[in-house]
PDB file of N, CA, C and O in Angstrom:
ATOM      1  N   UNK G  21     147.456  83.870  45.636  1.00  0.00           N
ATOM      2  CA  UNK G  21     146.885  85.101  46.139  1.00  0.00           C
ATOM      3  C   UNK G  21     145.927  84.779  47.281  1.00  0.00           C
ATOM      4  O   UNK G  21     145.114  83.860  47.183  1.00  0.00           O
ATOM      5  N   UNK G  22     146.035  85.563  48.389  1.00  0.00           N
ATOM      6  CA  UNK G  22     145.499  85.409  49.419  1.00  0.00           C
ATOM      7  C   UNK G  22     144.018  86.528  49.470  1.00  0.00           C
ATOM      8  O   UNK G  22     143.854  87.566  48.829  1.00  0.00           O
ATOM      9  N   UNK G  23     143.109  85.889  50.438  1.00  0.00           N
ATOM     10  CA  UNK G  23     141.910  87.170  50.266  1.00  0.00           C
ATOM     11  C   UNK G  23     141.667  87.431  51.931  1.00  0.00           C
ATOM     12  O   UNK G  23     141.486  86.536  52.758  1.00  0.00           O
ATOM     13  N   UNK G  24     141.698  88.506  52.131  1.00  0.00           N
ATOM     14  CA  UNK G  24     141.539  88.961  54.062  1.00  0.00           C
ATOM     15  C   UNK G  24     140.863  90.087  53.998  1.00  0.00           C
ATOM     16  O   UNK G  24     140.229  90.371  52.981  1.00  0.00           O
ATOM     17  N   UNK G  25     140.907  91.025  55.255  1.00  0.00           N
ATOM     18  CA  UNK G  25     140.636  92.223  55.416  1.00  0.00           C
ATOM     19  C   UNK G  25     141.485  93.196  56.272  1.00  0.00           C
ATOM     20  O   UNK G  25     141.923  92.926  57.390  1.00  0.00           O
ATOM     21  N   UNK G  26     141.685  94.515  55.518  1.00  0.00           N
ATOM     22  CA  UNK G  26     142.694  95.477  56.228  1.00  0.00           C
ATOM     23  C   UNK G  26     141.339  96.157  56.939  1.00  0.00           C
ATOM     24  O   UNK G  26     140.144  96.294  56.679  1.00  0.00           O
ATOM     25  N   UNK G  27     142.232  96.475  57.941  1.00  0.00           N
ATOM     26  CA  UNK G  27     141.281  97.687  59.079  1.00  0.00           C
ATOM     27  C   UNK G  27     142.279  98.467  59.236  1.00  0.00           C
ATOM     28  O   UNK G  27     143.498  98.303  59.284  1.00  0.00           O
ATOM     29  N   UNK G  28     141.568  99.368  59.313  1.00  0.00           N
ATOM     30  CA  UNK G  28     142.221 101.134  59.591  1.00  0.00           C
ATOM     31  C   UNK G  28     141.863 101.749  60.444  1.00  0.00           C
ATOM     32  O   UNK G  28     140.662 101.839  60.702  1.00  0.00           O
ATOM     33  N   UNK G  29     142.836 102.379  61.167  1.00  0.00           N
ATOM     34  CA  UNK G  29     142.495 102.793  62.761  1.00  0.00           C
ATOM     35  C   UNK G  29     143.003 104.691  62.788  1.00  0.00           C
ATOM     36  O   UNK G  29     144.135 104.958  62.386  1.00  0.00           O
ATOM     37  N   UNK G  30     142.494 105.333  63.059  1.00  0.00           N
ATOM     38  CA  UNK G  30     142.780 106.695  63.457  1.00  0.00           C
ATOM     39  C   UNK G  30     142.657 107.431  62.352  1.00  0.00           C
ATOM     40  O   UNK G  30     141.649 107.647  61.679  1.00  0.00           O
ATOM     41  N   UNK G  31     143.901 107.850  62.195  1.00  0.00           N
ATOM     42  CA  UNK G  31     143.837 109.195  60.433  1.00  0.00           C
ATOM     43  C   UNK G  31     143.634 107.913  59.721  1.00  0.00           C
ATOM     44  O   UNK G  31     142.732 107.889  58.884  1.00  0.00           O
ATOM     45  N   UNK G  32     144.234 106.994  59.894  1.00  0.00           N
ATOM     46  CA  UNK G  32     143.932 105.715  58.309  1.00  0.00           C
ATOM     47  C   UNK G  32     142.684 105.613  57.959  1.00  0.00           C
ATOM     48  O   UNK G  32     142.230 105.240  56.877  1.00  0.00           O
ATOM     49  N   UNK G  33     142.071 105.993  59.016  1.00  0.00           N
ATOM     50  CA  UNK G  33     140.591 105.173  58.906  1.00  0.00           C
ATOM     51  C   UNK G  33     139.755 106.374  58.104  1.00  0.00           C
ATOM     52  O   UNK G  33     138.852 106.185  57.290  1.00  0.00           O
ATOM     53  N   UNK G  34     140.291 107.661  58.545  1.00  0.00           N
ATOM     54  CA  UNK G  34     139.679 109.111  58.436  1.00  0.00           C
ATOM     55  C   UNK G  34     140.210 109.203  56.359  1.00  0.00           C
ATOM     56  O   UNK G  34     139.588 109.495  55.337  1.00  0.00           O
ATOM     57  N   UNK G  35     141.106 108.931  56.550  1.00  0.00           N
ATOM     58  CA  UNK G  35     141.675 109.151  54.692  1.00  0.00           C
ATOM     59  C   UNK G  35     141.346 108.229  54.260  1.00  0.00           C
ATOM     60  O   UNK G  35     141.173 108.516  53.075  1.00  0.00           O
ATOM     61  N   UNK G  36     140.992 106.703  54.462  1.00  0.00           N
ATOM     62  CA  UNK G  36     140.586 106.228  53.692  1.00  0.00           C
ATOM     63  C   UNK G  36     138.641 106.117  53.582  1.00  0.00           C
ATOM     64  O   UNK G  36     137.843 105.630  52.782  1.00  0.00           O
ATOM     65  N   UNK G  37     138.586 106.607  54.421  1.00  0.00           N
ATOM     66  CA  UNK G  37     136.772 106.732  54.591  1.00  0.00           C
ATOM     67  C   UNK G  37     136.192 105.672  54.541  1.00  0.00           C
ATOM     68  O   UNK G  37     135.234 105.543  53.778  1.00  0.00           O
ATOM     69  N   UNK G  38     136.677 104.514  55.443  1.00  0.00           N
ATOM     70  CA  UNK G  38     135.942 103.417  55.664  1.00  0.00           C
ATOM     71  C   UNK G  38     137.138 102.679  56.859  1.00  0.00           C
ATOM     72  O   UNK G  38     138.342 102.932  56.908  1.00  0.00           O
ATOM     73  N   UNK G  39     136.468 101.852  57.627  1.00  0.00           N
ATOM     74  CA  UNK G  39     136.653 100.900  58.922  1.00  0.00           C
ATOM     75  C   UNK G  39     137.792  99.922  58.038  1.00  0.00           C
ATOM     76  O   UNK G  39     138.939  99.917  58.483  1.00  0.00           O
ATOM     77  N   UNK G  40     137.556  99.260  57.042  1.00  0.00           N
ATOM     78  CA  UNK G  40     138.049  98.029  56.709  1.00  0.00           C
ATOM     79  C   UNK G  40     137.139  97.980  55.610  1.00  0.00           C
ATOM     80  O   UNK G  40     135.960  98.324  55.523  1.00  0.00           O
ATOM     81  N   UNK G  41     138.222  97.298  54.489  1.00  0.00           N
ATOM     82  CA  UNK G  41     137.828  97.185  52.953  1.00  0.00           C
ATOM     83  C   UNK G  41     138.725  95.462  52.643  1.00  0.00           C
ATOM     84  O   UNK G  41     139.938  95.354  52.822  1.00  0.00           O
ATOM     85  N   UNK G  42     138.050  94.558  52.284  1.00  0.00           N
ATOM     86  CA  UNK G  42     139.101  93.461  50.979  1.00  0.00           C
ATOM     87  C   UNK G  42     140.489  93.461  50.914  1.00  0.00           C
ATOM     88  O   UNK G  42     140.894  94.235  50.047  1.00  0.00           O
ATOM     89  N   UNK G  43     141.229  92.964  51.423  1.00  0.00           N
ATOM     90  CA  UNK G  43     142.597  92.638  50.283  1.00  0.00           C
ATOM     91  C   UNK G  43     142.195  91.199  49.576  1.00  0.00           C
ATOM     92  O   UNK G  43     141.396  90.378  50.025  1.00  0.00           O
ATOM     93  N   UNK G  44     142.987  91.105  48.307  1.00  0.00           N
ATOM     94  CA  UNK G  44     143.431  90.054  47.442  1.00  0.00           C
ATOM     95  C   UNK G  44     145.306  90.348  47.041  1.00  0.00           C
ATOM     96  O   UNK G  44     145.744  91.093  46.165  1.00  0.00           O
ATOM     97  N   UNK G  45     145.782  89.832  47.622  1.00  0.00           N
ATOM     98  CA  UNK G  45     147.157  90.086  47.198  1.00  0.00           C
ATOM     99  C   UNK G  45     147.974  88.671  47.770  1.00  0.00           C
ATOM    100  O   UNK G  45     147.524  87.623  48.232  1.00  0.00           O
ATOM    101  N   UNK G  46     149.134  89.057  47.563  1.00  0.00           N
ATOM    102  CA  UNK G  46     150.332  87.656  48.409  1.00  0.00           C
ATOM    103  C   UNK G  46     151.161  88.247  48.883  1.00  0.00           C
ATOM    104  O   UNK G  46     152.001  87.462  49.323  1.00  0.00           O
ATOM    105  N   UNK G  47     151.490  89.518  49.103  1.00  0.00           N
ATOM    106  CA  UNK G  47     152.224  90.444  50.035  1.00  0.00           C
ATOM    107  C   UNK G  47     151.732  91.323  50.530  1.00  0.00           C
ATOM    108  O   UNK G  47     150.622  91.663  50.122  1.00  0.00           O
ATOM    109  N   UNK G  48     152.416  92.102  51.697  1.00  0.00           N
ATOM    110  CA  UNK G  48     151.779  93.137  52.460  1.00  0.00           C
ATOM    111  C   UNK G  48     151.793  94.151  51.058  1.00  0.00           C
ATOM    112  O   UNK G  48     150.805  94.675  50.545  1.00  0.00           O
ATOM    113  N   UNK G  49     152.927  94.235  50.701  1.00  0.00           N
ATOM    114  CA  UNK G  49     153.457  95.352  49.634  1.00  0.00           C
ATOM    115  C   UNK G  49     152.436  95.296  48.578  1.00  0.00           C
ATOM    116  O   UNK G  49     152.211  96.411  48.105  1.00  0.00           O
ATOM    117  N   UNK G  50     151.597  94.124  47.947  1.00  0.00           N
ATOM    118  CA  UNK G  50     151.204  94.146  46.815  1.00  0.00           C
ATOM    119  C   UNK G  50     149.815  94.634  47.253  1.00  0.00           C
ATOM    120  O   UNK G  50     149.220  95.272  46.384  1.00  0.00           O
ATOM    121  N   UNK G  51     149.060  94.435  48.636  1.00  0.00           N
ATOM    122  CA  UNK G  51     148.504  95.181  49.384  1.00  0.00           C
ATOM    123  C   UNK G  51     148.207  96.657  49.210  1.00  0.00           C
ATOM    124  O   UNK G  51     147.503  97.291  48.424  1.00  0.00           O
ATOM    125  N   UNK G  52     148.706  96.860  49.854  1.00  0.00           N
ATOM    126  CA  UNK G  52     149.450  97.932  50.165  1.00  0.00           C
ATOM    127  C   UNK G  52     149.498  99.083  48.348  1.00  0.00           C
ATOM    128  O   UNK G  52     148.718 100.009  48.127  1.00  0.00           O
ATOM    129  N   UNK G  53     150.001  98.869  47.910  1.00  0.00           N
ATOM    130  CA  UNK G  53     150.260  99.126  46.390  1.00  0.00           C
ATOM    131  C   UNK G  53     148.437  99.213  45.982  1.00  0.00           C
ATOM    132  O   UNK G  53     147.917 100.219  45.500  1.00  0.00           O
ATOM    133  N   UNK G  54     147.775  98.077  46.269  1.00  0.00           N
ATOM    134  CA  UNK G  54     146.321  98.175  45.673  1.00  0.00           C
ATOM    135  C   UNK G  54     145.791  99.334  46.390  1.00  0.00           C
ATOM    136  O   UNK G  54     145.282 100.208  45.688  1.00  0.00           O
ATOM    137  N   UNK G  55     145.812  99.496  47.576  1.00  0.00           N
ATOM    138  CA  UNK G  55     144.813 100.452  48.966  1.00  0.00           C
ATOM    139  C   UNK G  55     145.514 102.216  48.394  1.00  0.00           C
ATOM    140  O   UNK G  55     144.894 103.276  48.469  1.00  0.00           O
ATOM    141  N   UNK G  56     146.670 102.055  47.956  1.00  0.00           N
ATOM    142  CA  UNK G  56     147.034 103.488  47.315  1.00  0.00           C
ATOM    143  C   UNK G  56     146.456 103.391  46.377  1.00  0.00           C
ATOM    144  O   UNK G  56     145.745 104.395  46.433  1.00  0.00           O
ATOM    145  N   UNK G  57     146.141 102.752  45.231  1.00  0.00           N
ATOM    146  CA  UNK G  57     145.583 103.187  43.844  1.00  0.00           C
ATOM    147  C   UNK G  57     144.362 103.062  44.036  1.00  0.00           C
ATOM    148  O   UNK G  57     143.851 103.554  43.030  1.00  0.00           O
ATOM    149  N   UNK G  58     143.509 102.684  44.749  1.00  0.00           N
ATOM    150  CA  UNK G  58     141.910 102.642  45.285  1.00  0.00           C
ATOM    151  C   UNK G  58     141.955 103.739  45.852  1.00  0.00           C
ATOM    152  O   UNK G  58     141.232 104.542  45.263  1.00  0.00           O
ATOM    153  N   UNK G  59     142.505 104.204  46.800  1.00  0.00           N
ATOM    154  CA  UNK G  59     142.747 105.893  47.566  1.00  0.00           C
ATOM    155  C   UNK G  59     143.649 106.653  47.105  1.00  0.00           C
ATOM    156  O   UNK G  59     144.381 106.993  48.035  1.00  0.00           O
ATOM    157  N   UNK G  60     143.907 107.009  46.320  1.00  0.00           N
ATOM    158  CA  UNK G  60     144.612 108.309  46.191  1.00  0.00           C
ATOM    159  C   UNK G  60     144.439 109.467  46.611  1.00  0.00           C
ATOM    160  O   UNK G  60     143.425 110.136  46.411  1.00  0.00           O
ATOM    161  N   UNK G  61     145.599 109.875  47.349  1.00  0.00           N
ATOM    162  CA  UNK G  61     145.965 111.062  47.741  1.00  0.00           C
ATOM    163  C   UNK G  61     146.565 111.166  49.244  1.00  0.00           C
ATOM    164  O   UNK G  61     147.737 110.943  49.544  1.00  0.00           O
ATOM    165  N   UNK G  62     145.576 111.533  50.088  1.00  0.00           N
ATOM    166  CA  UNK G  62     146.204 111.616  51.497  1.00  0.00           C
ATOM    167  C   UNK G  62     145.957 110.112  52.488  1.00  0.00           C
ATOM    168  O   UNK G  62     146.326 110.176  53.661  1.00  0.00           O
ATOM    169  N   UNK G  63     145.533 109.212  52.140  1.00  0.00           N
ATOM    170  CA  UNK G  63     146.117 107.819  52.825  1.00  0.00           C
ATOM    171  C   UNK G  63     147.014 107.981  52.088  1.00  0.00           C
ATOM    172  O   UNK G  63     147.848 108.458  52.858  1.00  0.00           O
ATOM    173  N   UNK G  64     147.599 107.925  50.886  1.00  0.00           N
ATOM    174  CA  UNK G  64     149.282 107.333  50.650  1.00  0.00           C
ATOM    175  C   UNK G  64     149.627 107.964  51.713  1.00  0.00           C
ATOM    176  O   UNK G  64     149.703 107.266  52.724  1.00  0.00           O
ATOM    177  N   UNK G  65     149.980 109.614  51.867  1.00  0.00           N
ATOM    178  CA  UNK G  65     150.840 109.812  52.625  1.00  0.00           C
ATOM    179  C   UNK G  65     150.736 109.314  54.222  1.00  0.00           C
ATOM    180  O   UNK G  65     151.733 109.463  54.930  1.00  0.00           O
ATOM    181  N   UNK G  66     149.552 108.737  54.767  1.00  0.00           N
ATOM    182  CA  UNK G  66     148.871 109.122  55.808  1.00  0.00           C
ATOM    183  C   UNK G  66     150.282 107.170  55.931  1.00  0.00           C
ATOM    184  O   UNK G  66     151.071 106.935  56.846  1.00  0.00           O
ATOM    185  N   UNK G  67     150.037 106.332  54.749  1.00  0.00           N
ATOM    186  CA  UNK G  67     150.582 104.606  54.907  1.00  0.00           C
ATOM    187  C   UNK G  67     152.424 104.824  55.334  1.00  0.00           C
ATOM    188  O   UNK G  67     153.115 103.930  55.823  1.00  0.00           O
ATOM    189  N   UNK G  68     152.839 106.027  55.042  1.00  0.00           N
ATOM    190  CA  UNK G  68     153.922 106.598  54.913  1.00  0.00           C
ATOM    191  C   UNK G  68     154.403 106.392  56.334  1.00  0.00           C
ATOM    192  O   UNK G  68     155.607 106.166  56.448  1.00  0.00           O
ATOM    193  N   UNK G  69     153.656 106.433  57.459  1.00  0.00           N
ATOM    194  CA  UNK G  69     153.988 106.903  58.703  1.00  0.00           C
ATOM    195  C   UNK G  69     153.823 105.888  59.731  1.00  0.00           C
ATOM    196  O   UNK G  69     154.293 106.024  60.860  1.00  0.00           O
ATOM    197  N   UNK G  70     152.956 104.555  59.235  1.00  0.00           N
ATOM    198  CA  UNK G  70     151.855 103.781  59.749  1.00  0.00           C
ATOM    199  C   UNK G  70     152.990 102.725  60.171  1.00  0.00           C
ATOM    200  O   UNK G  70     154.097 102.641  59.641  1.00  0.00           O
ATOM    201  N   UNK G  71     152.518 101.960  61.194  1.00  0.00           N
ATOM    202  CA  UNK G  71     152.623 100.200  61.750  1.00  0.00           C
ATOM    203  C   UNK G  71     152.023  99.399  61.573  1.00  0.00           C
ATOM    204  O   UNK G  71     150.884  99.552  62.015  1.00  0.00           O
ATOM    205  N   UNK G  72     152.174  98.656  61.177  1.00  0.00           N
ATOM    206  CA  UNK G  72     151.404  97.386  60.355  1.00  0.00           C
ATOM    207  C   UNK G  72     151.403  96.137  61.279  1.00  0.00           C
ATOM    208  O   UNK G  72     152.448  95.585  61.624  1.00  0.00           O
ATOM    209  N   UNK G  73     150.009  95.673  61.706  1.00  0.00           N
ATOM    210  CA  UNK G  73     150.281  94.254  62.317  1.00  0.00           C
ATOM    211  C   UNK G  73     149.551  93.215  61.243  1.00  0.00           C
ATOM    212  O   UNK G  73     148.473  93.436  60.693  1.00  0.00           O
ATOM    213  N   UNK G  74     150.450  91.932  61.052  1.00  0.00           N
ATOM    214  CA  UNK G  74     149.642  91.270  60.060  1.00  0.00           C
ATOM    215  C   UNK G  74     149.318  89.575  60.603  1.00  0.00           C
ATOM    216  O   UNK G  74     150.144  88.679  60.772  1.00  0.00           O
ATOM    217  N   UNK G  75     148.026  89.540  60.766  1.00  0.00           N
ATOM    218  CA  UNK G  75     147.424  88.520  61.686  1.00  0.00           C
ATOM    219  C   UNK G  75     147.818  88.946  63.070  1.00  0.00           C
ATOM    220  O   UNK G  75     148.083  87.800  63.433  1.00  0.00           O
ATOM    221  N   UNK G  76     147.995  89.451  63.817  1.00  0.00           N
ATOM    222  CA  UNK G  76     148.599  90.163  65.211  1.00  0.00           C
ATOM    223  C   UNK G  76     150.079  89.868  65.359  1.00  0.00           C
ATOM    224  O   UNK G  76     150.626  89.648  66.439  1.00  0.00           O
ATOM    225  N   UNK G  77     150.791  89.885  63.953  1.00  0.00           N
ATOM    226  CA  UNK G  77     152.544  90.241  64.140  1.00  0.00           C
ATOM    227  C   UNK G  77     152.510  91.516  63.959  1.00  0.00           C
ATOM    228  O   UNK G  77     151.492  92.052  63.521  1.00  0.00           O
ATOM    229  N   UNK G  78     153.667  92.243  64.280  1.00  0.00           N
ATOM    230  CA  UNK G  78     154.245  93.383  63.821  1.00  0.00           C
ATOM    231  C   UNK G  78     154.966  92.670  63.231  1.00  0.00           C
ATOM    232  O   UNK G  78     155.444  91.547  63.393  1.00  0.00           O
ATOM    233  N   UNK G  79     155.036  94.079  61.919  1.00  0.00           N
ATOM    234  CA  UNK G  79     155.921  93.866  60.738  1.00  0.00           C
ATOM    235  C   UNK G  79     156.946  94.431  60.804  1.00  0.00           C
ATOM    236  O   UNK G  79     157.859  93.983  60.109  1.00  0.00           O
ATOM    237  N   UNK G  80     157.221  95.696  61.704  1.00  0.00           N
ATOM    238  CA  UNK G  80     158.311  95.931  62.084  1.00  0.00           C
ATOM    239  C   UNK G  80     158.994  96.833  61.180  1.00  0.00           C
ATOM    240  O   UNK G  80     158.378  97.827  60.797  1.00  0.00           O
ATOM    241  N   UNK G  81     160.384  96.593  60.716  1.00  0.00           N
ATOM    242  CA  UNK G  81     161.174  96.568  59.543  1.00  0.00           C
ATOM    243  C   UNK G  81     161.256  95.623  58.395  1.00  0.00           C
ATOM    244  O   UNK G  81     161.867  95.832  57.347  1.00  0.00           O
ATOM    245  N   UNK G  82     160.650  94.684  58.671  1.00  0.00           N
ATOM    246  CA  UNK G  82     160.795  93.627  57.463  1.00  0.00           C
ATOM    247  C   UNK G  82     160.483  94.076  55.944  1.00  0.00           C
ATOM    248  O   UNK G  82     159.422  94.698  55.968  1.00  0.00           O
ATOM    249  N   UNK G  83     160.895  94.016  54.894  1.00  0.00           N
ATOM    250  CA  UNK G  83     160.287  94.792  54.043  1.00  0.00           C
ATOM    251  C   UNK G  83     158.982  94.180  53.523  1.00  0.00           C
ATOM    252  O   UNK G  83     158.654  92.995  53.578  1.00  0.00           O
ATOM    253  N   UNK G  84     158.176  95.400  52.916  1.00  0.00           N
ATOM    254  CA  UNK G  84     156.666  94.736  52.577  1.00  0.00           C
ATOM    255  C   UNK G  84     156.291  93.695  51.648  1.00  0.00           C
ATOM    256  O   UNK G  84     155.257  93.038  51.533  1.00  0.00           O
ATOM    257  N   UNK G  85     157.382  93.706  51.016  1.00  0.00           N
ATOM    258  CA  UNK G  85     157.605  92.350  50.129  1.00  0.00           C
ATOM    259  C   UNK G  85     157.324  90.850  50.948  1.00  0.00           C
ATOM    260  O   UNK G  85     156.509  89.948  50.753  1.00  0.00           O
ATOM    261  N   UNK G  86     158.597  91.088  52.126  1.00  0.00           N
ATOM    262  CA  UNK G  86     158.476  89.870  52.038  1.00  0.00           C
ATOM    263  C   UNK G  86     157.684  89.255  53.386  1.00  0.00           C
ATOM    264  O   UNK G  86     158.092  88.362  54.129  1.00  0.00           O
ATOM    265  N   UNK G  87     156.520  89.952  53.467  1.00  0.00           N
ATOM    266  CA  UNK G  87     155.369  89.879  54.221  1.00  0.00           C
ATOM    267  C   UNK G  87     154.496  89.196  53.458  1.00  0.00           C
ATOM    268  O   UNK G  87     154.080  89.580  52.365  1.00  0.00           O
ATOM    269  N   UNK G  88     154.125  87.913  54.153  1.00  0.00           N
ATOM    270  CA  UNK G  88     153.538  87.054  53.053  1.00  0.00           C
ATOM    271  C   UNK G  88     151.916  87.342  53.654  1.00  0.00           C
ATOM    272  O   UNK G  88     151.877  87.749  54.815  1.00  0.00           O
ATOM    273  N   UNK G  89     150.477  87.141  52.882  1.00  0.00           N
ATOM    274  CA  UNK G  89     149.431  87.708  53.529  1.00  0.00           C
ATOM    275  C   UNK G  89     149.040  85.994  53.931  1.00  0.00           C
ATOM    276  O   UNK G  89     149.803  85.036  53.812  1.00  0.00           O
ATOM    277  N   UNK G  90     147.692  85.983  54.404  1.00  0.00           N
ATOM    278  CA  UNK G  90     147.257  84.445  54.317  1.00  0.00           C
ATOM    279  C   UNK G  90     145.932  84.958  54.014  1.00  0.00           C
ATOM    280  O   UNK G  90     145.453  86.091  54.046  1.00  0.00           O
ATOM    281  N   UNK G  91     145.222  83.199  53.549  1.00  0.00           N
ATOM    282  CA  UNK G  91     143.993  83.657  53.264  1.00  0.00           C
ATOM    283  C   UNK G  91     142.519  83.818  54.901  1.00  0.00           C
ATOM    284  O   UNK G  91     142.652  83.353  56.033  1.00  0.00           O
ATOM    285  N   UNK G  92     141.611  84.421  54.482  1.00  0.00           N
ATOM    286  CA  UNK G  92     141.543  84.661  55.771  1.00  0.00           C
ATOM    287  C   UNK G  92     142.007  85.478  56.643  1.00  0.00           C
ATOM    288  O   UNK G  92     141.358  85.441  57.688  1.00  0.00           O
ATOM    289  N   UNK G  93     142.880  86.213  56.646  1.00  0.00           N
ATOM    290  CA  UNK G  93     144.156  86.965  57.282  1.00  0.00           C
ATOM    291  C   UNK G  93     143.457  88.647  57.580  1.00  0.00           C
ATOM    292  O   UNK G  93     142.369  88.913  57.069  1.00  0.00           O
ATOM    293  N   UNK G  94     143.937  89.333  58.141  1.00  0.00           N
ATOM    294  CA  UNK G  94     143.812  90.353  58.281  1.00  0.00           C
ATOM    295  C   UNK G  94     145.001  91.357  58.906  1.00  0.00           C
ATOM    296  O   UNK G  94     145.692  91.095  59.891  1.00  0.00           O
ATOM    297  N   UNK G  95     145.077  92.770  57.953  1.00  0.00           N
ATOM    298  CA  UNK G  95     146.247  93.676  58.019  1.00  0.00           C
ATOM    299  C   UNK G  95     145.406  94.790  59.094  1.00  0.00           C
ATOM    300  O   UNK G  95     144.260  95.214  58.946  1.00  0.00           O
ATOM    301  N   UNK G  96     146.313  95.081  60.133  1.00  0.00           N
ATOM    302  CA  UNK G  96     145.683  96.674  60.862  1.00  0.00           C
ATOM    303  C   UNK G  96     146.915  97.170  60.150  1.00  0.00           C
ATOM    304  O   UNK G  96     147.988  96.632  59.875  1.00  0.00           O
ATOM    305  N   UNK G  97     146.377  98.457  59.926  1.00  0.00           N
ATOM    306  CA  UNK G  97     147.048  99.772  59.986  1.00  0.00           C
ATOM    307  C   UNK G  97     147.032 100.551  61.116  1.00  0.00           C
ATOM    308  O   UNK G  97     145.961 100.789  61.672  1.00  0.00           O
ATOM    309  N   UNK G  98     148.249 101.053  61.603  1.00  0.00           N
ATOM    310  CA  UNK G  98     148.181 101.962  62.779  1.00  0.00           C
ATOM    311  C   UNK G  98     148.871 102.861  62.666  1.00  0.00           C
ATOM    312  O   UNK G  98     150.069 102.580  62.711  1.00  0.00           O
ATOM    313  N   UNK G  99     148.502 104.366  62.465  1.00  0.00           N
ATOM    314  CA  UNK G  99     148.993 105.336  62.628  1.00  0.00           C
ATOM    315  C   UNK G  99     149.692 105.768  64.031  1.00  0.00           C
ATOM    316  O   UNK G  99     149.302 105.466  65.159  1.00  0.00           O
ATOM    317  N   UNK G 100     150.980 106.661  63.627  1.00  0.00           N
ATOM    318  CA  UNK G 100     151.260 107.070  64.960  1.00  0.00           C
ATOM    319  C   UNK G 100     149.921 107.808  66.043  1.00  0.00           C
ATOM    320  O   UNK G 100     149.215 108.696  65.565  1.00  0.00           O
ATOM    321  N   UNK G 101     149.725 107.377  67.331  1.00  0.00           N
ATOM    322  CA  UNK G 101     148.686 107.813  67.617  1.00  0.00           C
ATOM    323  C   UNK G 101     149.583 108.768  68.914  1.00  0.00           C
ATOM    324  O   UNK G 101     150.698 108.524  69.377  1.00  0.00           O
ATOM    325  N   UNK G 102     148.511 110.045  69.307  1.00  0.00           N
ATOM    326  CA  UNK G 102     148.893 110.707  70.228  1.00  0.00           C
ATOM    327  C   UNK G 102     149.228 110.170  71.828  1.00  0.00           C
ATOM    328  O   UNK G 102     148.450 109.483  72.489  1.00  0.00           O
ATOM    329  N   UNK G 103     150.497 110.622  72.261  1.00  0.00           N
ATOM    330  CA  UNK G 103     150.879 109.976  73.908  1.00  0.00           C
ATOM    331  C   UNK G 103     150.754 108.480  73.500  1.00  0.00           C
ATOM    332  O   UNK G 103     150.037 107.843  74.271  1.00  0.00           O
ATOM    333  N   UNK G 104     151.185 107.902  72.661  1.00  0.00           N
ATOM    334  CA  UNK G 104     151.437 106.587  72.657  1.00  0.00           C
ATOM    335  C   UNK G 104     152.545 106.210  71.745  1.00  0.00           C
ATOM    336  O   UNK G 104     152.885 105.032  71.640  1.00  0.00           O
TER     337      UNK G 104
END
């Protein structure tokens, strides 16, 4: 298990009501899975829509599984943003 920090940018940042919070996980997905059950409600739907860079990759299509995290590491979330 890896330990980093996600940052949240735009509506992510607005539904989850904070800049950047902790991960502890070994996938984006298992991630990901924690930041919904810590937030419930409108970030899930808000992660639904989002781009993920992890350490400054895009994740693209890859599935969230097999997005491995590192320690140290850090996830952005990026919502679709307007004219971009």
């Amino acid at each position: 298990m890896a330990a980093g920090t996600i940052r949240y940018w735009a509506a992510a940042k607005a539904a989850a009501g904070t800049a950047e919070e902790p991960y502890a996980a070994r996938t984006l997905a298992e991630a990901l899975d924690a930041v919904r059950a810590a937030h419930p409600g409108e970030l899930s739907q808000v992660l639904r829509r989002c781009s993920f860079l992890v350490d400054g990759h895009q994740v693209g299509k890859r599935g969230h599984d097999e997005v491995l995290l590192t320690e140290g590491g850090t996830v952005e979330v990026l919502p679709p943003f307007a004219g971009g």
